[in-house]
mmCIF file of C-alpha atoms in Angstrom:
data_model
loop_
_atom_site.group_PDB
_atom_site.id
_atom_site.type_symbol
_atom_site.label_atom_id
_atom_site.label_comp_id
_atom_site.label_asym_id
_atom_site.label_seq_id
_atom_site.Cartn_x
_atom_site.Cartn_y
_atom_site.Cartn_z
ATOM 1 C CA MET A 1 -0.032 0.264 0.224
ATOM 2 C CA ILE A 2 1.489 3.509 -0.972
ATOM 3 C CA ASN A 3 2.079 5.803 2.390
ATOM 4 C CA LYS A 4 0.380 8.690 0.839
ATOM 5 C CA GLN A 5 2.877 10.718 2.909
ATOM 6 C CA GLU A 6 5.149 9.896 0.531
ATOM 7 C CA LYS A 7 5.839 11.403 -2.990
ATOM 8 C CA LEU A 8 6.981 8.877 -5.740
ATOM 9 C CA SER A 9 10.358 9.737 -7.517
ATOM 10 C CA LYS A 10 10.190 6.757 -10.274
ATOM 11 C CA VAL A 11 7.371 4.466 -10.833
ATOM 12 C CA LYS A 12 7.014 1.183 -12.516
ATOM 13 C CA LEU A 13 5.022 0.762 -15.971
ATOM 14 C CA LYS A 14 4.154 -1.453 -18.523
ATOM 15 C CA GLY A 15 6.409 -4.188 -17.062
ATOM 16 C CA ASN A 16 3.881 -6.676 -17.989
ATOM 17 C CA GLU A 17 5.300 -6.393 -21.736
ATOM 18 C CA SER A 18 1.841 -5.812 -23.188
ATOM 19 C CA PHE A 19 0.825 -9.563 -22.009
ATOM 20 C CA ASN A 20 -2.027 -9.841 -19.047
ATOM 21 C CA ILE A 21 -1.820 -13.121 -17.092
ATOM 22 C CA ARG A 22 -2.317 -16.344 -19.358
ATOM 23 C CA GLU A 23 -4.274 -19.683 -18.364
ATOM 24 C CA GLY A 24 -1.893 -21.520 -16.869
ATOM 25 C CA TRP A 25 1.172 -18.871 -16.768
ATOM 26 C CA LEU A 26 1.036 -18.338 -12.710
ATOM 27 C CA ARG A 27 1.103 -22.153 -12.253
ATOM 28 C CA LYS A 28 3.646 -22.842 -14.828
ATOM 29 C CA GLY A 29 5.744 -19.941 -13.257
ATOM 30 C CA MET A 30 5.445 -20.558 -9.672
ATOM 31 C CA ARG A 31 6.264 -24.733 -10.416
ATOM 32 C CA CYS A 32 9.456 -23.746 -12.474
ATOM 33 C CA VAL A 33 10.676 -21.197 -9.478
ATOM 34 C CA GLN A 34 10.529 -24.019 -6.865
ATOM 35 C CA ASP A 35 12.483 -26.345 -8.947
ATOM 36 C CA CYS A 36 14.845 -23.444 -10.069
ATOM 37 C CA PRO A 37 14.899 -20.191 -8.074
ATOM 38 C CA THR A 38 17.011 -18.146 -10.626
ATOM 39 C CA LEU A 39 15.008 -19.457 -13.531
ATOM 40 C CA PHE A 40 14.786 -15.572 -15.176
ATOM 41 C CA SER A 41 18.171 -15.323 -15.055
ATOM 42 C CA ARG A 42 19.273 -18.129 -17.174
ATOM 43 C CA ASP A 43 19.419 -18.332 -20.901
ATOM 44 C CA ASP A 44 17.253 -20.772 -21.311
ATOM 45 C CA ALA A 45 14.402 -19.528 -19.703
ATOM 46 C CA MET A 46 12.361 -19.444 -22.841
ATOM 47 C CA GLU A 47 12.676 -22.810 -23.725
ATOM 48 C CA ILE A 48 11.945 -23.918 -19.803
ATOM 49 C CA LEU A 49 8.464 -21.769 -20.141
ATOM 50 C CA GLY A 50 7.827 -23.001 -23.688
ATOM 51 C CA VAL A 51 7.448 -18.772 -24.111
ATOM 52 C CA GLY A 52 8.789 -16.109 -26.270
ATOM 53 C CA SER A 53 11.520 -13.684 -24.318
ATOM 54 C CA LYS A 54 8.723 -11.105 -24.002
ATOM 55 C CA MET A 55 6.260 -13.795 -22.397
ATOM 56 C CA VAL A 56 9.203 -14.718 -19.941
ATOM 57 C CA LYS A 57 9.647 -11.176 -18.727
ATOM 58 C CA SER A 58 5.667 -10.525 -18.474
ATOM 59 C CA ILE A 59 5.589 -14.171 -16.121
ATOM 60 C CA ARG A 60 8.317 -12.711 -14.113
ATOM 61 C CA TYR A 61 6.418 -9.487 -13.709
ATOM 62 C CA TRP A 62 3.199 -10.964 -12.658
ATOM 63 C CA LEU A 63 4.812 -13.416 -9.977
ATOM 64 C CA ARG A 64 6.052 -10.691 -8.441
ATOM 65 C CA ALA A 65 3.182 -7.982 -9.200
ATOM 66 C CA THR A 66 0.486 -10.544 -7.423
ATOM 67 C CA GLY A 67 3.157 -11.194 -4.199
ATOM 68 C CA LEU A 68 3.046 -14.871 -5.481
ATOM 69 C CA THR A 69 7.117 -14.430 -5.558
ATOM 70 C CA GLU A 70 9.763 -12.391 -4.121
ATOM 71 C CA GLU A 71 12.958 -11.485 -6.155
ATOM 72 C CA HIS A 72 16.633 -11.740 -4.080
ATOM 73 C CA VAL A 73 19.572 -10.318 -6.316
ATOM 74 C CA LEU A 74 22.633 -13.011 -5.711
ATOM 75 C CA VAL A 75 26.228 -12.125 -5.920
ATOM 76 C CA GLY A 76 27.001 -10.894 -9.657
ATOM 77 C CA ARG A 77 24.004 -10.184 -11.804
ATOM 78 C CA ALA A 78 21.889 -12.977 -10.984
ATOM 79 C CA ARG A 79 18.635 -13.211 -9.115
ATOM 80 C CA GLU A 80 16.330 -15.762 -7.691
ATOM 81 C CA GLN A 81 12.795 -15.551 -6.997
ATOM 82 C CA VAL A 82 11.518 -17.748 -4.152
ATOM 83 C CA LEU A 83 7.598 -17.819 -2.980
ATOM 84 C CA THR A 84 6.417 -15.383 -0.456
ATOM 85 C CA GLU A 85 6.119 -16.916 2.479
ATOM 86 C CA LYS A 86 2.720 -15.282 3.387
ATOM 87 C CA PHE A 87 1.013 -16.496 0.261
ATOM 88 C CA GLY A 88 2.538 -18.110 -2.560
ATOM 89 C CA GLU A 89 3.898 -20.608 0.037
ATOM 90 C CA VAL A 90 -0.173 -21.001 0.704
ATOM 91 C CA ILE A 91 -1.186 -20.989 -2.767
ATOM 92 C CA ALA A 92 1.532 -24.107 -4.336
ATOM 93 C CA GLN A 93 0.175 -26.262 -1.410
ATOM 94 C CA TYR A 94 -3.555 -25.982 -1.927
ATOM 95 C CA ASP A 95 -4.432 -24.740 -4.925
ATOM 96 C CA PRO A 96 -1.178 -24.644 -7.582
ATOM 97 C CA TYR A 97 -3.566 -25.250 -10.530
ATOM 98 C CA PHE A 98 -5.555 -21.975 -9.719
ATOM 99 C CA ASP A 99 -8.729 -23.747 -10.150
ATOM 100 C CA ASP A 100 -10.830 -22.112 -7.112
ATOM 101 C CA VAL A 101 -11.584 -18.929 -7.529
ATOM 102 C CA PHE A 102 -10.869 -17.617 -3.901
ATOM 103 C CA THR A 103 -7.622 -17.505 -4.936
ATOM 104 C CA LEU A 104 -8.091 -15.790 -8.302
ATOM 105 C CA PHE A 105 -9.456 -13.109 -5.850
ATOM 106 C CA LEU A 106 -6.691 -12.867 -3.059
ATOM 107 C CA VAL A 107 -4.695 -12.766 -6.476
ATOM 108 C CA HIS A 108 -6.419 -10.098 -7.665
ATOM 109 C CA TYR A 109 -6.341 -7.794 -4.286
ATOM 110 C CA ASN A 110 -2.279 -8.167 -4.072
ATOM 111 C CA LEU A 111 -2.113 -6.954 -7.761
ATOM 112 C CA VAL A 112 -3.845 -3.975 -6.956
ATOM 113 C CA LYS A 113 -2.575 -3.036 -2.959
ATOM 114 C CA ASP A 114 0.619 -2.913 -4.958
ATOM 115 C CA ALA A 115 2.983 -3.730 -1.979
ATOM 116 C CA ASN A 116 5.226 -3.782 -4.478
ATOM 117 C CA GLY A 117 5.511 -1.031 -5.977
ATOM 118 C CA LEU A 118 4.806 -2.934 -9.569
ATOM 119 C CA SER A 119 0.975 -2.193 -10.640
ATOM 120 C CA ILE A 120 -0.030 1.694 -9.560
ATOM 121 C CA VAL A 121 -1.926 1.987 -12.461
ATOM 122 C CA TRP A 122 -4.411 -0.951 -10.966
ATOM 123 C CA ASN A 123 -4.015 0.413 -7.620
ATOM 124 C CA ILE A 124 -5.034 3.603 -8.528
ATOM 125 C CA PHE A 125 -7.926 2.517 -10.576
ATOM 126 C CA PHE A 126 -9.679 0.254 -8.009
ATOM 127 C CA ASN A 127 -8.851 2.811 -5.608
ATOM 128 C CA ASN A 128 -9.094 6.216 -6.979
ATOM 129 C CA TYR A 129 -11.644 5.477 -10.385
ATOM 130 C CA ASP A 130 -14.867 6.078 -9.493
ATOM 131 C CA GLY A 131 -16.160 6.236 -12.689
ATOM 132 C CA GLN A 132 -19.485 4.042 -13.982
ATOM 133 C CA ASP A 133 -20.407 4.208 -17.515
ATOM 134 C CA PHE A 134 -16.989 5.792 -18.266
ATOM 135 C CA THR A 135 -14.506 5.477 -21.154
ATOM 136 C CA LYS A 136 -11.068 4.339 -21.628
ATOM 137 C CA ASP A 137 -9.822 8.183 -22.333
ATOM 138 C CA ASN A 138 -11.628 9.328 -19.398
ATOM 139 C CA MET A 139 -10.352 6.532 -17.468
ATOM 140 C CA ILE A 140 -6.259 7.265 -18.731
ATOM 141 C CA GLU A 141 -6.964 11.049 -18.006
ATOM 142 C CA LYS A 142 -8.194 11.095 -14.325
ATOM 143 C CA CYS A 143 -6.107 7.990 -13.126
ATOM 144 C CA LYS A 144 -3.085 10.346 -14.704
ATOM 145 C CA GLU A 145 -4.395 12.867 -12.443
ATOM 146 C CA GLU A 146 -3.858 10.647 -9.706
ATOM 147 C CA LEU A 147 -0.596 10.055 -10.467
ATOM 148 C CA ASN A 148 0.641 13.451 -10.514
ATOM 149 C CA LYS A 149 -0.464 14.294 -6.970
ATOM 150 C CA ARG A 150 1.489 10.822 -6.120
ATOM 151 C CA LEU A 151 4.542 11.935 -7.731
ATOM 152 C CA ALA A 152 7.554 13.929 -6.374
ATOM 153 C CA GLU A 153 8.648 17.673 -7.883
ATOM 154 C CA GLY A 154 10.338 17.051 -10.927
ATOM 155 C CA ALA A 155 9.043 13.408 -11.233
ATOM 156 C CA LYS A 156 8.101 12.457 -14.834
ATOM 157 C CA PHE A 157 6.454 9.513 -16.677
ATOM 158 C CA SER A 158 5.795 8.198 -19.870
ATOM 159 C CA GLU A 159 2.267 9.278 -20.497
ATOM 160 C CA SER A 160 2.073 6.146 -23.548
ATOM 161 C CA LEU A 161 3.111 3.693 -21.269
ATOM 162 C CA PHE A 162 0.964 4.168 -18.678
ATOM 163 C CA ALA A 163 -1.713 4.330 -21.170
ATOM 164 C CA ASP A 164 -0.882 1.298 -21.803
ATOM 165 C CA ASP A 165 -1.186 -0.199 -18.184
ATOM 166 C CA CYS A 166 -4.747 1.488 -17.966
ATOM 167 C CA ALA A 167 -5.624 -0.697 -21.461
ATOM 168 C CA SER A 168 -4.678 -3.657 -19.518
ATOM 169 C CA VAL A 169 -6.165 -2.943 -16.531
ATOM 170 C CA LEU A 170 -9.472 -2.764 -19.244
ATOM 171 C CA LYS A 171 -8.136 -5.972 -20.851
ATOM 172 C CA MET A 172 -7.736 -8.222 -17.792
ATOM 173 C CA TYR A 173 -11.167 -7.702 -16.411
ATOM 174 C CA ASN A 174 -13.582 -7.744 -19.047
ATOM 175 C CA ALA A 175 -14.346 -11.010 -21.656
ATOM 176 C CA THR A 176 -15.308 -9.050 -24.392
ATOM 177 C CA ASP A 177 -11.883 -6.672 -24.987
ATOM 178 C CA VAL A 178 -10.189 -10.265 -24.804
ATOM 179 C CA ALA A 179 -12.172 -11.844 -27.458
ATOM 180 C CA GLU A 180 -11.701 -9.047 -29.855
ATOM 181 C CA ASP A 181 -7.749 -8.982 -29.512
ATOM 182 C CA LEU A 182 -5.937 -11.502 -31.378
ATOM 183 C CA GLU A 183 -2.863 -10.953 -29.050
ATOM 184 C CA GLU A 184 -5.351 -11.890 -26.238
ATOM 185 C CA SER A 185 -6.499 -15.209 -27.511
ATOM 186 C CA LEU A 186 -5.834 -17.245 -24.333
ATOM 187 C CA SER A 187 -8.032 -15.861 -21.800
ATOM 188 C CA CYS A 188 -6.995 -14.000 -18.491
ATOM 189 C CA PRO A 189 -8.499 -15.880 -15.685
ATOM 190 C CA MET A 190 -9.637 -12.793 -13.884
ATOM 191 C CA VAL A 191 -11.745 -12.162 -16.531
ATOM 192 C CA GLU A 192 -14.134 -15.124 -14.170
ATOM 193 C CA LEU A 193 -13.860 -12.030 -11.400
ATOM 194 C CA GLY A 194 -16.189 -9.881 -13.365
ATOM 195 C CA LEU A 195 -15.265 -6.481 -12.013
ATOM 196 C CA ILE A 196 -15.502 -4.665 -15.428
ATOM 197 C CA LYS A 197 -17.810 -4.995 -18.036
ATOM 198 C CA LYS A 198 -18.408 -3.288 -20.988
ATOM 199 C CA SER A 199 -21.858 -0.943 -21.364
ATOM 200 C CA ALA A 200 -24.793 -2.231 -23.196
ATOM 201 C CA ASN A 201 -26.083 1.082 -23.599
ATOM 202 C CA LYS A 202 -22.855 3.247 -24.379
ATOM 203 C CA LYS A 203 -20.970 2.205 -26.942
ATOM 204 C CA GLY A 204 -17.202 2.497 -25.918
ATOM 205 C CA THR A 205 -18.013 2.605 -22.238
ATOM 206 C CA TYR A 206 -17.224 0.025 -19.350
ATOM 207 C CA ILE A 207 -18.732 -0.367 -15.957
ATOM 208 C CA LYS A 208 -17.192 -1.176 -12.512
ATOM 209 C CA MET A 209 -19.232 -4.133 -11.084
ATOM 210 C CA PRO A 210 -19.532 -6.251 -8.325
ATOM 211 C CA PRO A 211 -18.960 -9.740 -8.314
ATOM 212 C CA VAL A 212 -21.233 -12.056 -8.350
ATOM 213 C CA ARG A 213 -22.476 -13.163 -4.927
ATOM 214 C CA GLU A 214 -21.600 -16.927 -5.409
ATOM 215 C CA LEU A 215 -18.435 -16.573 -6.806
ATOM 216 C CA LEU A 216 -16.823 -13.936 -3.704
ATOM 217 C CA ASP A 217 -16.612 -15.920 -0.706
ATOM 218 C CA LYS A 218 -16.950 -14.246 2.738
ATOM 219 C CA MET A 219 -13.443 -15.530 3.630
ATOM 220 C CA ALA A 220 -11.756 -13.692 0.951
ATOM 221 C CA VAL A 221 -13.708 -11.054 2.247
ATOM 222 C CA LEU A 222 -12.215 -11.292 5.704
ATOM 223 C CA TYR A 223 -8.616 -12.209 4.649
ATOM 224 C CA VAL A 224 -8.597 -8.596 2.973
ATOM 225 C CA ILE A 225 -10.236 -7.029 5.933
ATOM 226 C CA LEU A 226 -7.439 -8.368 8.309
ATOM 227 C CA ASP A 227 -4.684 -7.807 6.329
ATOM 228 C CA ASN A 228 -6.011 -4.119 6.682
ATOM 229 C CA ILE A 229 -6.554 -3.774 10.124
ATOM 230 C CA LYS A 230 -3.887 -1.263 12.126
ATOM 231 C CA GLU A 231 -1.430 -3.115 13.996
ATOM 232 C CA GLY A 232 -3.005 -3.199 17.547
ATOM 233 C CA LYS A 233 -5.895 -2.683 16.355
ATOM 234 C CA GLU A 234 -8.765 -5.137 16.578
ATOM 235 C CA SER A 235 -11.824 -3.017 15.247
ATOM 236 C CA VAL A 236 -13.225 -1.161 11.850
ATOM 237 C CA GLY A 237 -15.713 1.017 10.996
ATOM 238 C CA ILE A 238 -18.114 -0.203 8.009
ATOM 239 C CA ASP A 239 -16.866 3.459 6.677
ATOM 240 C CA SER A 240 -13.953 2.242 6.345
ATOM 241 C CA LEU A 241 -14.576 -0.776 4.821
ATOM 242 C CA ILE A 242 -16.078 0.845 2.076
ATOM 243 C CA ASN A 243 -13.919 4.196 1.604
ATOM 244 C CA ASP A 244 -10.390 2.908 2.559
ATOM 245 C CA ALA A 245 -7.926 2.193 -0.281
ATOM 246 C CA ASN A 246 -7.117 -1.259 -0.648
ATOM 247 C CA ASN A 247 -10.309 -2.682 1.541
ATOM 248 C CA ILE A 248 -13.352 -4.511 0.775
ATOM 249 C CA GLY A 249 -15.150 -1.547 -1.144
ATOM 250 C CA LYS A 250 -12.180 -0.487 -3.499
ATOM 251 C CA VAL A 251 -10.622 -3.156 -4.148
ATOM 252 C CA PHE A 252 -13.922 -5.564 -4.791
ATOM 253 C CA ASN A 253 -16.519 -2.827 -6.356
ATOM 254 C CA LEU A 254 -18.712 -3.396 -2.880
ATOM 255 C CA ASP A 255 -21.259 -1.035 -1.891
ATOM 256 C CA ARG A 256 -22.281 -0.159 2.105
ATOM 257 C CA VAL A 257 -25.404 -2.917 1.068
ATOM 258 C CA LEU A 258 -23.202 -5.977 -0.299
ATOM 259 C CA ILE A 259 -20.925 -4.901 2.430
ATOM 260 C CA ASN A 260 -23.201 -4.989 4.856
ATOM 261 C CA GLU A 261 -24.529 -8.476 3.642
ATOM 262 C CA TYR A 262 -20.824 -9.804 3.992
ATOM 263 C CA VAL A 263 -20.538 -8.435 7.361
ATOM 264 C CA ASP A 264 -23.418 -10.060 8.509
ATOM 265 C CA GLN A 265 -21.874 -13.379 6.899
ATOM 266 C CA LEU A 266 -18.468 -13.199 8.925
ATOM 267 C CA ARG A 267 -20.714 -12.338 11.998
ATOM 268 C CA VAL A 268 -23.394 -15.498 11.679
ATOM 269 C CA SER A 269 -19.970 -17.566 11.289
ATOM 270 C CA GLY A 270 -18.621 -15.754 14.541
ATOM 271 C CA PHE A 271 -15.783 -13.981 13.385
ATOM 272 C CA ILE A 272 -16.525 -10.663 14.069
ATOM 273 C CA THR A 273 -18.745 -9.024 15.894
ATOM 274 C CA LEU A 274 -21.140 -5.758 15.015
ATOM 275 C CA ASN A 275 -21.960 -2.582 16.849
ATOM 276 C CA ARG A 276 -24.621 -0.381 15.165
ATOM 277 C CA THR A 277 -25.771 1.325 18.187
ATOM 278 C CA ALA A 278 -25.656 4.916 18.083
ATOM 279 C CA GLY A 279 -24.586 4.954 14.449
ATOM 280 C CA LEU A 280 -21.057 3.473 15.166
ATOM 281 C CA ASP A 281 -21.076 0.678 12.561
ATOM 282 C CA MET A 282 -18.468 -1.022 14.085
ATOM 283 C CA VAL A 283 -17.034 -3.953 13.059
ATOM 284 C CA TYR A 284 -14.828 -5.996 15.857
ATOM 285 C CA VAL A 285 -12.616 -8.891 15.059
ATOM 286 C CA ASN A 286 -13.541 -12.309 17.239
ATOM 287 C CA THR A 287 -10.129 -13.961 16.026
ATOM 288 C CA ASP A 288 -6.634 -13.664 16.111
ATOM 289 C CA LYS A 289 -6.208 -15.877 13.139
ATOM 290 C CA THR A 290 -3.955 -14.317 10.465
ATOM 291 C CA PRO A 291 -4.690 -13.540 6.639
ATOM 292 C CA LYS A 292 -2.242 -16.580 6.134
ATOM 293 C CA ASP A 293 -4.678 -18.608 8.414
ATOM 294 C CA ILE A 294 -7.615 -17.753 6.832
ATOM 295 C CA MET A 295 -6.109 -19.161 3.528
ATOM 296 C CA ARG A 296 -5.430 -22.441 4.936
ATOM 297 C CA GLU A 297 -8.548 -22.443 7.178
ATOM 298 C CA TYR A 298 -10.430 -21.581 3.826
ATOM 299 C CA TYR A 299 -8.456 -24.495 1.768
ATOM 300 C CA GLU A 300 -8.921 -27.083 4.148
ATOM 301 C CA LYS A 301 -12.487 -26.626 5.315
ATOM 302 C CA ARG A 302 -12.881 -27.345 1.264
ATOM 303 C CA MET A 303 -10.128 -30.225 0.959
ATOM 304 C CA ARG A 304 -12.796 -32.093 3.392
#
């Protein structure tokens, strides 16, 4: 998460080499990194992954941007990638083929929160852009305004690369653009989340959408809530869940009504307590489990 007090001196743009996540890429990348942590420093990485040179760079980028791996610099120019202990290792153990949509929602969350500073356009779009029935051009201009607010004095960025990343966001989450783009003939799995769709009423416009209720499990919601609660705190206000950057309202396009539905589900399951007296609308966490624990509990319950 970007600290609003910190100004950025530079930003990473188009790290995906214009390729969105393709079916099987994350699975293959994680498996190959487990077998050979220095994979992306090897001359034969293309042969191992079975893709071209730009796709190799794209896979490396997506593994890091989604928090599945972290990269370490070794002696010399070599670098190694290892699975992250709190996320990548859990996915590798319980859902290595990314079959469960729960996994995709958490991958999406880790991408949007931009913890590694690699996916700032995704962070801005979901946290700071509230357009409905919006065009790509409007999205680019408004998101650019937000990026400029975050930059240190004198810092610059490539507007063309920024526009490319904005286009990638739109292609990643809506099936129509993927189907129309021959370069994206292998569908991005994030389409399944249904977070963006093309408007049926206005040509060339898009709409932010909440996920289908049956797809977004309450445990994914709890994971994000716990990951955002400040250290030493045990409660959070409903308004914060709606409005705070990287929390469930922004990340999953949830309004107050939907958030209250999920909060009630978590209350019934005993994970939280609600205090709605005197207009407080506070959520109190009843568990000392970490986000990693929540992942394990979800997967192990599904495996029974």
